[in-house]
Coordinates of C-alpha atoms and ligand atoms in Angstrom, one line a residue:
M1 CA 107.1 74.9 69.5
A2 CA 108.5 77.2 72.2
A3 CA 106.5 76.9 75.6
T4 CA 104.7 80.2 76.5
G5 CA 103.9 81.9 79.9
P6 CA 104.9 80.4 83.2
E7 CA 105.2 76.8 81.9
R8 CA 108.5 77.9 80.2
F9 CA 110.2 77.7 83.7
S10 CA 110.2 74.9 86.0
S11 CA 108.9 75.9 89.5
A12 CA 111.5 73.7 91.3
E13 CA 114.9 75.4 91.3
P14 CA 117.8 73.1 90.9
E15 CA 120.0 72.6 94.2
P16 CA 123.2 74.5 94.0
R17 CA 126.3 72.2 93.9
S18 CA 129.4 72.9 95.9
L19 CA 132.6 73.0 93.8
S20 CA 136.1 73.6 95.1
L21 CA 138.3 76.2 93.2
G22 CA 141.6 75.3 91.6
G23 CA 143.4 78.5 92.7
H24 CA 142.8 82.1 94.0
V25 CA 140.0 83.8 92.0
G26 CA 139.5 87.0 94.1
F27 CA 135.9 87.3 95.1
D28 CA 137.1 87.0 98.7
S29 CA 137.8 90.7 98.4
L30 CA 134.0 91.5 98.2
P31 CA 133.9 92.6 101.9
D32 CA 136.8 94.9 101.4
Q33 CA 135.1 96.3 98.2
L34 CA 131.9 96.9 100.3
V35 CA 133.8 98.6 103.1
S36 CA 135.7 100.8 100.5
K37 CA 132.5 101.7 98.8
S38 CA 130.6 102.6 102.0
V39 CA 133.6 104.6 103.2
T40 CA 133.6 106.6 100.1
Q41 CA 129.9 107.1 100.1
G42 CA 129.9 108.2 103.8
F43 CA 127.2 107.4 106.3
S44 CA 124.3 109.1 107.9
F45 CA 123.0 108.7 111.4
N46 CA 120.0 110.4 112.9
I47 CA 119.4 110.9 116.7
L48 CA 116.2 112.1 118.1
C49 CA 116.3 113.5 121.6
V50 CA 113.1 113.4 123.6
G51 CA 113.1 114.9 127.1
E52 CA 111.9 117.8 129.0
T53 CA 113.5 121.2 128.6
G54 CA 116.7 121.6 130.4
I55 CA 117.1 117.8 131.1
G56 CA 120.7 117.8 129.6
K57 CA 120.1 116.7 126.0
S58 CA 122.5 119.1 124.3
T59 CA 125.2 118.6 126.9
L60 CA 125.0 114.8 126.4
M61 CA 125.2 115.1 122.6
N62 CA 128.3 117.4 123.0
T63 CA 129.8 114.9 125.3
L64 CA 129.0 111.9 123.2
F65 CA 130.6 113.3 120.0
N66 CA 133.2 115.3 121.9
T67 CA 132.5 118.5 120.1
T68 CA 130.2 121.6 120.6
F69 CA 127.1 121.5 118.5
E70 CA 125.8 125.1 118.3
T71 CA 122.4 124.6 119.9
E72 CA 120.3 127.3 121.7
E73 CA 118.4 126.9 124.9
A74 CA 114.7 126.2 124.5
S75 CA 112.1 128.3 126.1
H76 CA 109.6 126.9 128.6
H77 CA 106.7 128.7 126.8
E78 CA 106.4 126.8 123.6
E79 CA 102.8 126.4 122.6
C80 CA 103.4 122.8 121.4
V81 CA 106.2 120.5 120.8
R82 CA 108.3 121.4 117.9
L83 CA 110.9 119.2 116.1
R84 CA 114.2 121.0 115.4
P85 CA 116.6 119.0 113.2
Q86 CA 120.2 120.1 112.8
T87 CA 122.6 118.3 110.5
Y88 CA 126.5 118.3 110.8
D89 CA 129.2 116.8 108.7
L90 CA 131.7 115.0 111.0
Q91 CA 134.9 113.1 110.1
E92 CA 136.9 110.7 112.1
S93 CA 140.0 109.1 110.3
N94 CA 138.7 108.8 106.8
V95 CA 135.1 108.1 107.7
Q96 CA 132.5 110.8 106.9
L97 CA 129.4 110.9 109.1
K98 CA 126.4 113.0 108.3
L99 CA 124.9 113.4 111.8
T100 CA 121.5 114.8 112.3
I101 CA 120.4 115.6 115.8
V102 CA 116.6 116.3 116.2
D103 CA 115.5 118.0 119.4
A104 CA 111.8 117.7 120.6
V105 CA 111.8 121.4 121.7
G106 CA 109.2 122.2 124.3
F107 CA 108.5 118.6 125.3
G108 CA 106.7 118.5 128.6
D109 CA 106.2 122.2 129.0
Q110 CA 102.5 122.4 128.0
I111 CA 99.7 122.3 130.6
N112 CA 97.8 119.9 128.5
K113 CA 100.3 117.2 127.3
D114 CA 97.7 114.8 125.8
E115 CA 99.0 115.5 122.3
S116 CA 102.7 116.0 123.0
Y117 CA 103.6 112.8 121.3
R118 CA 101.9 113.6 118.1
P119 CA 104.4 116.1 116.6
I120 CA 107.2 113.6 117.1
V121 CA 105.2 110.6 115.6
D122 CA 104.4 112.9 112.7
Y123 CA 107.9 113.9 112.2
I124 CA 109.2 110.3 112.2
D125 CA 106.4 109.3 109.7
A126 CA 107.3 112.3 107.4
Q127 CA 110.9 111.0 107.1
F128 CA 109.6 107.5 106.3
E129 CA 107.3 109.1 103.8
N130 CA 110.1 111.0 102.1
Y131 CA 112.1 107.9 101.7
L132 CA 109.1 105.9 100.3
Q133 CA 108.4 108.7 97.8
E134 CA 112.0 108.5 96.7
E135 CA 111.7 104.7 96.4
L136 CA 108.6 105.0 94.2
K137 CA 110.1 107.5 91.9
I138 CA 110.6 106.4 88.4
R139 CA 114.2 108.0 88.5
R140 CA 115.4 107.1 92.0
S141 CA 118.6 108.4 93.4
L142 CA 118.8 106.4 96.6
F143 CA 122.5 106.3 96.3
D144 CA 123.1 109.9 97.3
Y145 CA 119.7 110.4 98.9
H146 CA 120.1 112.1 102.3
D147 CA 118.3 109.6 104.5
T148 CA 116.7 111.5 107.3
R149 CA 114.9 108.5 109.0
I150 CA 115.4 108.5 112.6
H151 CA 117.7 105.7 113.7
V152 CA 117.6 106.0 117.4
C153 CA 115.5 107.9 119.9
L154 CA 117.2 108.7 123.1
Y155 CA 114.4 109.2 125.6
F156 CA 115.7 111.2 128.6
I157 CA 114.0 110.2 131.9
T158 CA 113.9 112.7 134.8
P159 CA 115.9 111.5 137.7
T160 CA 113.0 111.5 140.2
G161 CA 113.9 108.2 141.8
H162 CA 110.1 107.4 141.9
S163 CA 108.7 106.1 138.7
L164 CA 108.0 107.0 135.1
K165 CA 105.5 109.8 134.4
S166 CA 102.5 109.0 132.4
L167 CA 103.8 111.3 129.6
D168 CA 106.9 109.1 129.4
L169 CA 104.9 106.0 129.1
V170 CA 102.3 107.3 126.6
T171 CA 105.1 108.8 124.4
M172 CA 107.3 105.8 124.4
K173 CA 104.3 103.5 123.7
K174 CA 103.4 105.7 120.6
L175 CA 107.0 105.7 119.4
D176 CA 108.0 102.0 119.9
S177 CA 106.8 100.7 116.7
K178 CA 108.3 103.6 114.8
V179 CA 111.9 104.0 116.1
N180 CA 114.5 102.3 118.2
I181 CA 114.1 103.7 121.6
I182 CA 117.0 103.8 124.1
P183 CA 115.8 105.1 127.5
I184 CA 118.4 106.9 129.6
I185 CA 118.2 108.4 133.1
A186 CA 119.5 111.9 132.6
K187 CA 121.6 113.9 135.2
A188 CA 122.3 110.7 137.0
D189 CA 124.6 112.5 139.4
T190 CA 121.6 113.9 141.2
I191 CA 120.5 110.4 142.4
S192 CA 122.3 108.2 144.9
K193 CA 123.7 104.8 144.0
S194 CA 121.1 102.7 145.9
E195 CA 118.2 104.9 144.7
L196 CA 119.4 104.6 141.2
H197 CA 119.5 100.8 141.3
K198 CA 115.9 100.7 142.6
F199 CA 114.8 103.4 140.0
K200 CA 116.2 101.4 137.1
I201 CA 114.4 98.2 138.3
K202 CA 111.2 100.2 138.7
I203 CA 111.5 101.8 135.2
M204 CA 112.1 98.5 133.5
G205 CA 109.1 96.9 135.4
E206 CA 106.8 99.8 134.3
L207 CA 108.0 99.5 130.7
V208 CA 107.3 95.7 130.6
S209 CA 103.8 96.0 132.3
N210 CA 102.9 98.8 129.8
G211 CA 104.0 96.8 126.9
V212 CA 106.6 99.3 125.8
Q213 CA 109.1 97.8 123.4
I214 CA 112.5 99.4 123.9
Y215 CA 115.5 98.7 121.6
Q216 CA 117.4 95.5 122.6
F217 CA 121.0 95.3 121.7
P218 CA 121.3 92.4 119.2
T219 CA 122.7 89.1 120.5
D220 CA 122.6 87.2 117.2
D221 CA 126.0 88.2 116.0
E222 CA 128.6 86.2 117.9
A223 CA 131.2 89.0 117.9
V224 CA 129.1 91.2 120.1
A225 CA 126.4 88.8 121.5
E226 CA 128.2 88.7 125.0
I227 CA 128.7 92.4 125.5
N228 CA 125.3 93.3 124.2
A229 CA 123.6 90.8 126.5
V230 CA 125.4 92.3 129.4
M231 CA 124.5 95.9 128.4
N232 CA 120.8 94.9 127.9
A233 CA 120.8 94.2 131.6
H234 CA 122.1 97.6 132.4
L235 CA 119.2 99.5 130.7
P236 CA 118.1 102.2 131.2
F237 CA 121.6 103.8 131.2
A238 CA 122.1 106.4 133.9
V239 CA 124.2 109.2 132.3
V240 CA 126.0 112.3 133.2
G241 CA 127.0 114.9 130.7
S242 CA 129.6 117.5 130.8
T243 CA 132.0 119.3 128.5
E244 CA 134.0 120.8 131.3
E245 CA 137.5 119.4 131.8
V246 CA 138.7 118.9 135.4
K247 CA 142.2 117.8 136.5
V248 CA 141.9 114.5 138.3
G249 CA 145.4 113.2 139.4
N250 CA 147.5 114.3 136.6
K251 CA 144.9 113.7 133.9
L252 CA 142.3 116.1 132.4
V253 CA 139.0 114.4 132.4
R254 CA 135.5 115.5 131.5
A255 CA 133.6 115.9 134.6
R256 CA 131.2 117.8 136.8
Q257 CA 132.8 119.5 139.8
Y258 CA 130.9 119.9 143.1
P259 CA 132.0 121.2 146.5
W260 CA 132.0 117.7 147.7
G261 CA 133.6 116.0 144.8
V262 CA 134.0 115.3 141.1
V263 CA 131.6 113.2 138.9
Q264 CA 133.7 111.8 136.1
V265 CA 131.6 111.3 132.9
E266 CA 133.8 108.5 131.7
N267 CA 134.2 106.6 134.9
E268 CA 132.1 103.5 134.9
N269 CA 131.7 103.7 138.7
H270 CA 130.2 107.2 138.4
C271 CA 127.7 106.7 135.5
D272 CA 126.9 104.7 132.5
F273 CA 128.0 107.2 129.9
V274 CA 130.8 105.0 128.6
K275 CA 128.3 102.0 128.2
L276 CA 125.9 104.3 126.3
R277 CA 128.6 105.5 124.0
E278 CA 130.0 102.0 123.4
M279 CA 126.5 100.7 122.6
L280 CA 125.2 103.5 120.6
I281 CA 128.2 104.5 118.5
R282 CA 130.9 101.9 118.7
V283 CA 129.0 98.6 118.6
N284 CA 125.5 99.0 117.4
M285 CA 125.3 102.0 115.1
E286 CA 125.0 99.9 112.0
D287 CA 122.4 97.6 113.7
L288 CA 120.3 100.7 114.7
R289 CA 120.5 101.9 111.0
E290 CA 119.5 98.4 109.8
Q291 CA 116.7 97.9 112.2
T292 CA 115.3 101.3 111.2
H293 CA 115.3 100.1 107.6
S294 CA 114.2 96.5 107.9
R295 CA 111.9 96.8 110.9
H296 CA 110.4 100.2 111.4
Y297 CA 110.5 101.5 107.8
E298 CA 109.3 98.2 106.4
L299 CA 106.3 98.4 108.7
Y300 CA 105.5 101.9 107.7
R301 CA 105.9 100.9 104.0
R302 CA 103.7 97.9 104.2
C303 CA 101.0 99.8 105.9
K304 CA 101.1 102.6 103.4
L305 CA 101.2 100.3 100.3
E306 CA 98.3 98.3 101.8
E307 CA 96.4 101.6 102.3
M308 CA 97.0 102.3 98.6
G309 CA 95.5 98.9 97.7
F310 CA 98.6 96.9 97.0
Q311 CA 98.7 93.4 98.4
D312 CA 101.5 90.8 98.2
S313 CA 99.4 87.7 97.2
D314 CA 96.0 86.3 97.4
G315 CA 95.1 82.8 98.9
D316 CA 96.5 80.9 95.8
S317 CA 99.9 82.6 96.5
Q318 CA 99.9 84.3 93.1
P319 CA 102.8 86.7 92.9
F320 CA 102.1 90.3 93.4
S321 CA 101.5 92.2 90.0
L322 CA 101.8 95.9 90.0
Q323 CA 100.1 96.0 86.6
E324 CA 97.1 94.0 87.8
T325 CA 96.8 96.0 91.0
Y326 CA 96.9 99.2 89.1
E327 CA 94.3 98.0 86.6
A328 CA 92.0 96.9 89.5
K329 CA 92.5 100.2 91.3
R330 CA 91.7 102.2 88.1
K331 CA 88.5 100.2 87.5
E332 CA 87.5 100.7 91.1
F333 CA 88.2 104.3 90.8
L334 CA 86.1 104.7 87.6
S335 CA 83.2 102.7 89.0
E336 CA 83.4 105.0 92.1
L337 CA 83.5 107.9 89.9
Q338 CA 80.4 106.8 87.9
R339 CA 78.5 106.0 91.2
K340 CA 79.4 109.5 92.4
E341 CA 78.1 111.0 89.2
E342 CA 74.9 109.1 89.2
E343 CA 74.4 110.0 92.9
M344 CA 74.9 113.7 91.9
R345 CA 72.6 113.5 89.0
Q346 CA 69.9 111.9 91.2
M347 CA 70.4 114.5 93.8
F348 CA 70.0 117.3 91.2
V349 CA 66.7 115.7 89.9
N350 CA 65.4 115.4 93.5
K351 CA 66.3 119.0 94.2
V352 CA 64.4 120.2 91.0
K353 CA 61.3 118.1 91.9
E354 CA 61.3 119.4 95.4
T355 CA 61.6 123.1 94.1
E356 CA 58.8 122.4 91.7
L357 CA 56.5 121.1 94.4
E358 CA 57.3 124.0 96.6
L359 CA 56.6 126.5 93.7
K360 CA 53.2 124.6 93.1
E361 CA 52.3 124.9 96.7
K362 CA 53.2 128.7 96.7
E363 CA 51.0 129.1 93.6
R364 CA 48.1 127.3 95.2
E365 CA 48.4 129.4 98.3
L366 CA 48.4 132.6 96.2
H367 CA 45.4 131.5 94.2
E368 CA 43.5 130.8 97.4
K369 CA 44.5 134.2 98.8
F370 CA 43.3 135.8 95.5
E371 CA 39.9 134.0 95.6
H372 CA 39.3 135.0 99.2
L373 CA 40.2 138.7 98.5
K374 CA 37.9 138.5 95.5
R375 CA 35.0 137.2 97.7
L376 CA 35.6 139.9 100.2
H377 CA 35.6 142.6 97.5
Q378 CA 32.3 141.2 96.0
E379 CA 30.7 141.3 99.4
E380 CA 31.8 144.8 100.1
K381 CA 30.6 145.8 96.7
R382 CA 27.2 144.3 97.4
K383 CA 26.9 146.2 100.6
V384 CA 27.9 149.4 99.1
E385 CA 25.3 148.8 96.3
E386 CA 22.7 148.2 98.9
K387 CA 23.6 151.4 100.8
R388 CA 23.4 153.4 97.6
R389 CA 20.0 152.0 96.8
E390 CA 18.7 152.9 100.3
L391 CA 20.1 156.5 100.0
E392 CA 18.4 156.9 96.5
E393 CA 15.0 155.8 98.0
E394 CA 15.6 158.3 100.8
T395 CA 16.4 161.0 98.4
N396 CA 13.4 160.2 96.3
A397 CA 11.1 160.2 99.2
F398 CA 12.6 163.4 100.4
N399 CA 12.1 164.9 97.0
R400 CA 8.5 163.8 96.9
R401 CA 7.7 165.3 100.2
K402 CA 9.5 168.5 99.2
A403 CA 7.4 168.8 96.0
A404 CA 4.2 168.2 98.0
V405 CA 5.2 171.0 100.5
E406 CA 6.0 173.3 97.7
A407 CA 2.6 172.6 96.0
L408 CA 0.8 173.2 99.3
Q409 CA 2.7 176.5 99.8
S410 CA 1.9 177.8 96.4
Q411 CA -1.8 176.8 96.8
A412 CA -1.9 178.7 100.1
L413 CA -0.3 181.8 98.4
H414 CA -2.8 181.7 95.6
A415 CA -5.7 181.6 98.1
T416 CA -4.4 184.5 100.1
S417 CA -4.1 186.7 96.9
Q418 CA -7.8 185.9 96.0
Q419 CA -9.5 187.3 99.3
P420 CA -7.4 190.2 100.6
L421 CA -10.2 192.0 102.6
R422 CA -11.4 189.5 105.0
K423 CA -8.7 189.9 107.5
D424 CA -10.0 187.9 110.5
K425 CA -10.9 185.0 108.3
D426 CA -7.6 185.2 106.7
K427 CA -5.9 185.0 110.0
K428 CA -7.8 182.0 110.9
K429 CA -7.1 180.3 107.5
A430 CA -3.3 181.2 107.9
S431 CA -3.3 179.5 111.3
G432 CA -5.2 176.7 109.7
W433 CA -2.5 176.4 106.9
S434 CA 0.2 176.5 109.3
S435 CA -1.5 173.7 111.3
I436 CA -1.6 171.7 108.0
Y437 CA 2.0 172.6 107.2
S438 CA 3.2 171.5 110.6
V439 CA 1.3 168.2 110.2
T440 CA 2.7 167.5 106.8
I441 CA 6.3 168.3 107.2
P442 CA 7.9 165.9 109.5
Ligands
GTP1 P1 117.0 122.6 126.2 O1 117.6 122.3 124.9 O2 116.8 123.9 126.5 O3 115.7 121.8 126.2 O4 117.9 121.9 127.3 P2 118.8 120.6 127.2 O5 117.9 119.4 127.5 O6 119.6 120.6 126.0 O7 119.7 120.8 128.4 P3 121.2 121.4 128.4 O8 122.2 120.4 127.9 O9 121.2 122.8 127.9 O10 121.5 121.4 130.0 C1 120.7 122.2 130.8 C2 121.4 122.4 132.2 O11 121.7 121.1 132.8 C3 122.8 123.0 132.0 O12 123.0 123.9 133.0 C4 123.8 121.8 132.1 O13 125.0 122.2 132.6 C5 123.0 120.9 133.1 N1 123.4 119.5 132.9 C6 123.6 118.9 131.8 N2 123.8 117.6 131.9 C7 123.8 117.5 133.3 C8 124.1 116.3 134.1 O14 124.4 115.2 133.8 N3 124.0 116.6 135.5 C9 123.7 117.7 136.0 N4 123.7 117.9 137.2 N5 123.5 118.8 135.3 C10 123.5 118.7 133.9
MG2 MG1 119.4 121.8 124.2

């Protein structure tokens, strides 16, 4: 019966055996095939220039590639740092290079520089993210993908001769795990030789004490180990840029001409421009590309995938399974969704209960108010009733008195009509009636 599952394969791989070939087979042409394929495909190289406005970034790029890239001057009034990428197709012999130069426009021009590094970090991350998204696609086209990941950051240091600014240290610290940083002292012709020597030592000391990791030229490849080791000791390179050609002896050289003399860009006694070009372009360009992929991008990719819940293996060193991780994530997502649903339902029930209680309370208050008003009304009614009774009694008493007076008046009139001749007596009686009248009527 055929074995199923992992038991089918033995975990211990057989040791490869060395055999000698009887004649020429031809796989020794693999490196040539690789070169030929790479040349056909072309290369891309992306440089990020970080340094304050007017420090000489564009001039140095023009000097390095011996051409004129069309760049415009940055204004000193940018509200925040802005990244401006420009891509050029260059060709030297039969090698095609897609060169992207990214300028950090407005760097160092803001009053508050706390967040100056952020747009730069975000830009670098965005390029990593684009590459990761391409890698994660079902239909990938990495072969002709325009790789925009930053391979090197040239950090332009102002030639103050004093020390690094805190902006330099903070920015380089934020960038050092994301990109290969090569620090360079710009406009090195403005600083004297002895000052420059001290300045370089000071800068390196500050970078080390602040834990800033700059790019070290690799010394593991024998062919370039020696020169790279020597060059590492020259960092940071002090450079001068110029596209102006000046006649020195009978040769035209790129230089900066001053009333007191000429600074030759490619003269190693004058500045480190040649060292920079050698290290950046002629010796370590491929290493910079590779370090970007294997170190910086790898770190970004790992963090991103871990954030998404993917992990290599657990404690038992089980191999990573995309299917299992996906299932686990799906379950996690569904239970989270259920929990959220239950939470919302509970919230709704509570809200209804709360509203019900509030309404009941309002109803009770209204009822109490009604009862109170009712009591007040009854009291008022009772008082009015009492008043009415009193008035009625008064009216009755008045009527009775009125009737009595009328009766007396009519009696008096009757008596007067019976004895008309006895005038003196009548007068007496009349005054007597009037006294009765005045006594009876209040
Ligand atoms: P923005 O892109 O506007 O930020 O400027 P930038 O950093 O690209 O500087 P740019 O190359 O435009 O140079 C600004 C000025 O500095 C120009 O007048 C250059 O001639 C001068 N400059 C460039 N490189 C050097 C240098 O090595 N030494 C000296 N002394 N001046 C330089
Ligand atoms: Mg510029």
